[in-house]
CSV table of C-alpha atoms in Angstrom, one decimal:
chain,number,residue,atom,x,y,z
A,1,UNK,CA,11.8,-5.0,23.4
A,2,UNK,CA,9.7,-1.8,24.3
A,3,UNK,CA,7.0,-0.3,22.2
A,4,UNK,CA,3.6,-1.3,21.4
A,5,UNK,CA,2.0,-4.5,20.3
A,6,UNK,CA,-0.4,-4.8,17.3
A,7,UNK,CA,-2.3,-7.0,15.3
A,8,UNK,CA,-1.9,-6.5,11.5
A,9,UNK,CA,-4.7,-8.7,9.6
A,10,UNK,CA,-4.8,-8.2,4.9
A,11,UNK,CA,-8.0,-8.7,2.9
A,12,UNK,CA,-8.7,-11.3,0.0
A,13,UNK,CA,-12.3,-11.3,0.0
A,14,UNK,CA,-13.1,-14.9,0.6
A,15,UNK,CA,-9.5,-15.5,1.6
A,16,UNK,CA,-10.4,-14.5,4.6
A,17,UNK,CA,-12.2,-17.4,5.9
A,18,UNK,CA,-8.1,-18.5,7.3
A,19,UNK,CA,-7.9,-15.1,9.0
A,20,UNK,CA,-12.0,-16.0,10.6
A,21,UNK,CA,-10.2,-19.6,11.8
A,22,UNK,CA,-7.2,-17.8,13.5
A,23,UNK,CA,-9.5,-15.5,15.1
A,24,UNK,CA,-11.3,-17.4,16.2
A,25,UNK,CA,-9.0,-19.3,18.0
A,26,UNK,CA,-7.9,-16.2,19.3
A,27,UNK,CA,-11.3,-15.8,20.7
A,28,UNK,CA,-11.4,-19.0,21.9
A,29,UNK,CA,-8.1,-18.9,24.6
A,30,UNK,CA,-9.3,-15.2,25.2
A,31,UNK,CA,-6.1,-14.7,23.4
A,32,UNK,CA,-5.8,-10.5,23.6
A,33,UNK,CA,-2.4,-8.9,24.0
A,34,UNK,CA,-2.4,-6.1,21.2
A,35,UNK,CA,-2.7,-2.7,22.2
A,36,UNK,CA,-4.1,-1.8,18.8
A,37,UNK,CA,-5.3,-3.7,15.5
A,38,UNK,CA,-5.1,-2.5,11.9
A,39,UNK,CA,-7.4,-3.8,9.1
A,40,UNK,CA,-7.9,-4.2,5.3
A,41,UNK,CA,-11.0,-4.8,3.4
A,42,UNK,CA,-11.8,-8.8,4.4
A,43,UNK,CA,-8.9,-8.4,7.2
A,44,UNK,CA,-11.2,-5.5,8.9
A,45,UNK,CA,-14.5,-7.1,9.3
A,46,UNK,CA,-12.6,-10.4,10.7
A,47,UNK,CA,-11.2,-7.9,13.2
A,48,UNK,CA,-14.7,-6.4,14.1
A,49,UNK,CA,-16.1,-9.5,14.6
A,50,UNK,CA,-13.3,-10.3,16.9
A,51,UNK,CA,-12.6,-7.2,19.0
A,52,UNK,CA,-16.7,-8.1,19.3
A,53,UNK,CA,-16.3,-10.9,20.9
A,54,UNK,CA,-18.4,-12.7,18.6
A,55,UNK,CA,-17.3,-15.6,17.9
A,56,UNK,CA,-18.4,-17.5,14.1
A,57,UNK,CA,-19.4,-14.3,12.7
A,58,UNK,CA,-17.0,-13.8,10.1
A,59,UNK,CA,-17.6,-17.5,9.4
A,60,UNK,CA,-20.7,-16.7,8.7
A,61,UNK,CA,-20.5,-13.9,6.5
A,62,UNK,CA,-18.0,-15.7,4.3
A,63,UNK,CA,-19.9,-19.1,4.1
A,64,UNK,CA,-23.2,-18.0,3.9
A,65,UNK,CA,-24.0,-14.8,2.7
A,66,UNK,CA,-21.4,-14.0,0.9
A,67,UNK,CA,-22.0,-17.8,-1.4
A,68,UNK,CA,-25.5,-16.4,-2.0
A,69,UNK,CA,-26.2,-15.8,-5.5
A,70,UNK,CA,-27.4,-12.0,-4.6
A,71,UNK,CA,-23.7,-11.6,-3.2
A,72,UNK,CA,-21.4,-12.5,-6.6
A,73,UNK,CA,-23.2,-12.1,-9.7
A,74,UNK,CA,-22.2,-11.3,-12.8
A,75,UNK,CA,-25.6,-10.9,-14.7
A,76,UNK,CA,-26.4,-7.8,-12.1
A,77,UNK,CA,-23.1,-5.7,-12.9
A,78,UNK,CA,-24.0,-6.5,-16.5
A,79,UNK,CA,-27.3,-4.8,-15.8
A,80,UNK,CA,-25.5,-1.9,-14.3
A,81,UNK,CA,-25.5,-3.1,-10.6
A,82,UNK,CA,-22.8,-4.7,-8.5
A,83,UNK,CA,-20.5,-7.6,-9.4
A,84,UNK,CA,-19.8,-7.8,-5.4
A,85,UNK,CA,-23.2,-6.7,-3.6
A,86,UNK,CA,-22.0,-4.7,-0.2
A,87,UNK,CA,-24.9,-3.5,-0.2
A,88,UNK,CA,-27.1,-6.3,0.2
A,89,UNK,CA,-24.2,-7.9,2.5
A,90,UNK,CA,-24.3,-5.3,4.9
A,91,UNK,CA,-28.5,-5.2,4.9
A,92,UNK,CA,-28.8,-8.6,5.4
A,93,UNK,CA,-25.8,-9.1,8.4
A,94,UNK,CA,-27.6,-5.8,9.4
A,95,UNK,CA,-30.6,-8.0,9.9
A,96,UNK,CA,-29.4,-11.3,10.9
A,97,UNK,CA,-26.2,-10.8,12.5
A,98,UNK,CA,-25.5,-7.4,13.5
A,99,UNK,CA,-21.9,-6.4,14.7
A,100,UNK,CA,-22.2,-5.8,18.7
A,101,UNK,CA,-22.0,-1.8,19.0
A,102,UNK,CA,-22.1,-2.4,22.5
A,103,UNK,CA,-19.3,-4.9,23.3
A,104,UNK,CA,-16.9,-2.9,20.3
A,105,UNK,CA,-17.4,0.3,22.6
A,106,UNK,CA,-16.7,-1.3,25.6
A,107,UNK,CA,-13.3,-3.4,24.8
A,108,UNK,CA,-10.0,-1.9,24.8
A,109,UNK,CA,-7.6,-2.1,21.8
A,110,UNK,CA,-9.0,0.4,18.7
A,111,UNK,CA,-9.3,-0.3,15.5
A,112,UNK,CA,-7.7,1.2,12.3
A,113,UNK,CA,-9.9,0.4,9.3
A,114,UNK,CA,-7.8,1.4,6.1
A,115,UNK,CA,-9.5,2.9,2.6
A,116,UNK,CA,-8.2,4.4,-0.2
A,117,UNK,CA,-9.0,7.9,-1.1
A,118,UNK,CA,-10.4,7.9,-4.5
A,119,UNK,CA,-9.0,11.3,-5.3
A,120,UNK,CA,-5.3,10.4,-4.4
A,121,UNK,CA,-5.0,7.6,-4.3
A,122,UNK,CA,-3.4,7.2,-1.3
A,123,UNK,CA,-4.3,4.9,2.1
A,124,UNK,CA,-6.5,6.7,4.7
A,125,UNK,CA,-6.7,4.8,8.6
A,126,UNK,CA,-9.6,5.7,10.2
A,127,UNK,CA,-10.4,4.7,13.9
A,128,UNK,CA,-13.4,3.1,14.4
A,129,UNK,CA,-15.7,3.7,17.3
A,130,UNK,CA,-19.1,2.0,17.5
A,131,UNK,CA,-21.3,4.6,15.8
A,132,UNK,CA,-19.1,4.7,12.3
A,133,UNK,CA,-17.5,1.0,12.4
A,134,UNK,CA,-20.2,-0.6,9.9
A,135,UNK,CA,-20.0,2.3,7.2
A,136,UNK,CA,-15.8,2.2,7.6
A,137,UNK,CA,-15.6,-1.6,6.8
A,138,UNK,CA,-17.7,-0.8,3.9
A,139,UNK,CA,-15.2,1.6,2.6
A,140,UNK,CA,-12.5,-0.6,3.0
A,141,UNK,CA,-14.5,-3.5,1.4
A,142,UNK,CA,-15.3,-1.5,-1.6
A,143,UNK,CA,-13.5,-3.1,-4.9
A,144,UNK,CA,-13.4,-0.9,-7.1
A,145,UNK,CA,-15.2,-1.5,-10.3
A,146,UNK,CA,-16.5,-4.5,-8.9
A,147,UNK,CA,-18.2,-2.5,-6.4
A,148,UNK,CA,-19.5,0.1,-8.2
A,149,UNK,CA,-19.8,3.5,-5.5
A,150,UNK,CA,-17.5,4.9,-3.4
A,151,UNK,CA,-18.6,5.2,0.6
A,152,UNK,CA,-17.8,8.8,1.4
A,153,UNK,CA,-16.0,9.1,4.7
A,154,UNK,CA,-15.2,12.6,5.8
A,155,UNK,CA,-16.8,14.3,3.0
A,156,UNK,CA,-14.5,12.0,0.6
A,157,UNK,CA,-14.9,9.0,-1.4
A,158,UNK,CA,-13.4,5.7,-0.6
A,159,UNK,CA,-12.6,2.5,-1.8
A,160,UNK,CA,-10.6,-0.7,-1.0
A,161,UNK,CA,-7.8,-0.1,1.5
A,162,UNK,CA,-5.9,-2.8,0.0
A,163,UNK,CA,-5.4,-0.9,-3.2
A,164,UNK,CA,-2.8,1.7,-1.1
A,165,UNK,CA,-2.0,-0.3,1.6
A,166,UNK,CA,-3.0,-4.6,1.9
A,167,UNK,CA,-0.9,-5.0,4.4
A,168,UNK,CA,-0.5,-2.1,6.8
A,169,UNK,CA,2.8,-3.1,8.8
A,170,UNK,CA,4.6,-0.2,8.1
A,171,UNK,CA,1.5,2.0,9.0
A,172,UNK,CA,1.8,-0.1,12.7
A,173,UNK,CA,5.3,0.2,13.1
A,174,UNK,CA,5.0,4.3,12.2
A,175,UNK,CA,2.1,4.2,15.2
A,176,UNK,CA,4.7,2.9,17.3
A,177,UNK,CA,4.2,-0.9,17.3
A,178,UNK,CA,7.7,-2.9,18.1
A,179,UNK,CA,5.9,-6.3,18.4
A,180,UNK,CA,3.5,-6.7,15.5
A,181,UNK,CA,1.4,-10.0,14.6
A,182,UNK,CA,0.3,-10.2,10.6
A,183,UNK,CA,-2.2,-12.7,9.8
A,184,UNK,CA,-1.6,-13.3,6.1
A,185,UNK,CA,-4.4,-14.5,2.8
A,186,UNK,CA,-1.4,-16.2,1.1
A,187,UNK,CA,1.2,-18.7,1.4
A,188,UNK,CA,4.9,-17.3,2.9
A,189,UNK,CA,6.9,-16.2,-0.5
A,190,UNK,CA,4.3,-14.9,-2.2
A,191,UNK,CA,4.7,-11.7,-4.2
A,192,UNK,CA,1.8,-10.0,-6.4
A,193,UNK,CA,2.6,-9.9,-9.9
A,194,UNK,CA,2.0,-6.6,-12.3
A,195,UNK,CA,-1.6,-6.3,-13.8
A,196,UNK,CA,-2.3,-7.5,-16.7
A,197,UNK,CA,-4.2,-5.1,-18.3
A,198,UNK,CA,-3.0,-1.9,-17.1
A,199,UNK,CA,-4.5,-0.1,-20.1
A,200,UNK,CA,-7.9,-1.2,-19.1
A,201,UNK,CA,-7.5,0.4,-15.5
A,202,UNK,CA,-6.8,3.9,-17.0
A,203,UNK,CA,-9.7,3.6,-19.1
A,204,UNK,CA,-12.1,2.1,-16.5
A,205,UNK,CA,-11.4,4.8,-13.8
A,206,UNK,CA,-10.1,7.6,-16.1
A,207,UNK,CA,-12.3,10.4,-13.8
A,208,UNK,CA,-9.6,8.9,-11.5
A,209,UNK,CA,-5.9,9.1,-12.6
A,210,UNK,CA,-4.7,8.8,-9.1
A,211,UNK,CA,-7.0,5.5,-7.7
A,212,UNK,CA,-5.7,4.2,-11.3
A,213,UNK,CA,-1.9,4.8,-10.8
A,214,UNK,CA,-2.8,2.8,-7.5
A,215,UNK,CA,-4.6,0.0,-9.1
A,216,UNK,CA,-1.8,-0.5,-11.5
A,217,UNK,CA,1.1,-0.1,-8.5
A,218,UNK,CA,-0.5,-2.2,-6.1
A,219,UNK,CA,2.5,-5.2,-6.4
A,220,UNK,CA,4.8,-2.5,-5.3
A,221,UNK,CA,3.3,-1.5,-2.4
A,222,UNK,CA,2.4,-5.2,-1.6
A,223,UNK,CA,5.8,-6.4,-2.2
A,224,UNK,CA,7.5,-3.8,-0.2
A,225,UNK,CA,5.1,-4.9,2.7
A,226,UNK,CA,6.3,-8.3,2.5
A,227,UNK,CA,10.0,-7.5,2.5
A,228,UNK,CA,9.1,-5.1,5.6
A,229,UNK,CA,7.9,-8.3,7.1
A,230,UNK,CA,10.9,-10.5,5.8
A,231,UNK,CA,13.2,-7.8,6.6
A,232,UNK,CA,11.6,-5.8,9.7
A,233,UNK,CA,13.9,-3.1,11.3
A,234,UNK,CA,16.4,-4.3,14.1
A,235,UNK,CA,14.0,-2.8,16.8
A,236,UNK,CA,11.0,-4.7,15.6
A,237,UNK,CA,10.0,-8.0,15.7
A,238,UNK,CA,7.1,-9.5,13.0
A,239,UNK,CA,5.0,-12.7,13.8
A,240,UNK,CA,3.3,-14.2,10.7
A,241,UNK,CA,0.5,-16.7,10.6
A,242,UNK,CA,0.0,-17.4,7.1
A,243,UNK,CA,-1.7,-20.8,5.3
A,244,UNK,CA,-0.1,-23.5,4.2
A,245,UNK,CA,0.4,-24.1,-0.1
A,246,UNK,CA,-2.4,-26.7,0.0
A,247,UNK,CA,-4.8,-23.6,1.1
A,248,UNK,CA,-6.8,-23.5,-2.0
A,249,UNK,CA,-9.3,-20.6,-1.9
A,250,UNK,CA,-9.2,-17.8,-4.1
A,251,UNK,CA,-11.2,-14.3,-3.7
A,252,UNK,CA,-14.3,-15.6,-4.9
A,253,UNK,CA,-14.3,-19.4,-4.2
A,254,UNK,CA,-17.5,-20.2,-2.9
A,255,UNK,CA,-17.2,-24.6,-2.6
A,256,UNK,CA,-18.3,-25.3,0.8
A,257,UNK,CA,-15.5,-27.7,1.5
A,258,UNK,CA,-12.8,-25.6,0.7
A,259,UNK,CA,-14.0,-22.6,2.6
A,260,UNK,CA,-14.1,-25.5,5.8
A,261,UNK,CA,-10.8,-26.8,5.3
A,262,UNK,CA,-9.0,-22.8,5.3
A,263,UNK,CA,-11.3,-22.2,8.3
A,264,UNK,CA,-10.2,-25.3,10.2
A,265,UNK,CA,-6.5,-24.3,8.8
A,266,UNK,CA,-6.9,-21.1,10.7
A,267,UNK,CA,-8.3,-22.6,13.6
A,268,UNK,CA,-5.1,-24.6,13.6
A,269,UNK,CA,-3.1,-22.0,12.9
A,270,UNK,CA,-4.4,-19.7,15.5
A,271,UNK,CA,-4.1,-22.2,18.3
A,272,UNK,CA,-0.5,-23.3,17.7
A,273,UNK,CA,0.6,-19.5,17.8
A,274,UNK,CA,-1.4,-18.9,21.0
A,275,UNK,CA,0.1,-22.1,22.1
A,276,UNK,CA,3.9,-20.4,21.2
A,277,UNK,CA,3.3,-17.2,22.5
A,278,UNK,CA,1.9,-19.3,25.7
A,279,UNK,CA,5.4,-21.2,25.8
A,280,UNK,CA,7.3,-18.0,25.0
A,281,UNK,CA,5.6,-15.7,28.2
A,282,UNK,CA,6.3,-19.2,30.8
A,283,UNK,CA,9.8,-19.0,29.8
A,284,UNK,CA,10.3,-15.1,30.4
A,285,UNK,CA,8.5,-15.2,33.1
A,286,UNK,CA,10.6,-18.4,34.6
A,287,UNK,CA,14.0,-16.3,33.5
A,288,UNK,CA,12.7,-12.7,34.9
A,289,UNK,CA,12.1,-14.9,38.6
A,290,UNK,CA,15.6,-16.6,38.4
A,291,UNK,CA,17.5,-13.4,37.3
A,292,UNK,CA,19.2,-15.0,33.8
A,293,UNK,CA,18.4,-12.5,31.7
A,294,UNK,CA,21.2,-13.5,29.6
A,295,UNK,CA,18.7,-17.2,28.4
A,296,UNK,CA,16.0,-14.3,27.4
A,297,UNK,CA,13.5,-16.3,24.7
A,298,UNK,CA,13.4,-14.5,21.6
């Protein structure tokens, strides 16, 4: 199969301590085949701290700082401040634990961080080089509401990228990729539901219709990137790690042991699909050597 290779990873705010775990492990066998990675929200600041090199980070961030009371709290949206504090995130990993400009500008495979325009609605992939990095996985963190500005990038405002686009495997196969590896927030078969209270959305962002009408069609889009991934073209293959049913954090869990067991789960995870793909480049290797290119591993 010709074509590029790329590395697909969602969001889910603290969901994505599974996606830290398979990265991880990633980092750990120096496991880096993909000729370019797309991001979303949680998904794109896991993939910074991997193309980094820096191993734990993203563990870090989710276990720590982001389970600090100045991170989610209620009491300061109701004073008019944030319900999730990027703000204070970013000053304090700013601080303490400071993405590697350096190493990011000196590795190989870019980075797509996706947003959502405010003004349309619509997904935006910017590629990240060392100087704007930080400020783009801010925009794609950026819940809306929740969070309660909107990062300009470009001269625009920004939000959430998974509000246009949580899973980005169409955007990877349009850029060429024929080989693409999606690592997943929830368990195989699920499907987002319609919102609730769609009549809140138009009211909450009515100065914008468009970032609305988004909001309130997000479990299209989402659902049409899953049956892109159940159902990927015939030129295309899809690799999914994804956790198990008994992974049992939601965006805004904070318990200490459930954030350990869906790290460890990635960890897992991660290793037995470097362990596969290991198996699966022996084999091709051992056929392309003997000439039966008819026993080709698929």
């Amino acid at each position: 199969m010709t074509g590029q290779r790329a590395l697909v990873v969602e969001g889910g705010a603290m969901r994505g301590i599974f996606a830290a775990g398979v990265l991880d492990s990633f980092m750990d066998n120096d496991f880096r085949p993909f000729d370019f990675a797309l991001g979303v929200s949680a998904g794109s600041t896991n993939l910074a701290g991997y193309l980094c090199g820096q191993r734990g980070r993203s563990y870090k961030l989710i276990t720590d700082y982001s389970c600090r009371h100045n991170f989610f709290n209620i009491g300061k949206f109701l004073r008019g401040g944030h319900y999730i504090d990027l703000d204070w995130l970013w000053n304090i990993a700013y601080r303490e634990y400071r993405l590697d400009a350096f190493a990011y500008a000196n590795q190989s495979i870019p980075l797509w961080v996706v947003s959502t325009n405010v003004e349309t609605g619509k997904a935006e992939y910017h590629c990240a080089d060392a100087e704007n990095l930080e400020h783009l996985l801010l925009a794609s963190c950026a819940v809306p509401l929740a969070y309660r500005s909107f990062p300009l990038v470009n001269g625009m405002g920004q939000t959430d990228g998974g509000v246009a686009d949580s899973i980005p495997v169409k955007e990877a196969y349009l850029r060429g990729a024929r080989h693409i590896t999606v690592i997943l927030s929830q368990p195989r078969g699920y499907r987002k539901k319609p919102p609730r209270l769609p009549a809140f959305t138009h009211y909450a962002l009515r100065e914008y219709p468009n970032l609305a009408a988004a909001m309130i069609n997000r479990h299209q889009t989402y659902n049409e990137s899953m049956e892109f991934i159940d159902n990927p073209p015939a030129d295309c293959r899809v690799d999914v790690i994804v956790p198990g049913e008994d992974f049992a954090v939601g965006r805004t869990t904070t318990d200490p042991k459930k954030l350990a067991f869906g790290y460890e789960l990635g960890i897992l995870q991660g290793q037995a699909y470097f362990s596969d793909q290991n198996r699966v480049s022996s084999a091709e290797l051992k056929i392309r050597k003997t000439g039966q290119e008819h026993c080709a591993v698929k």
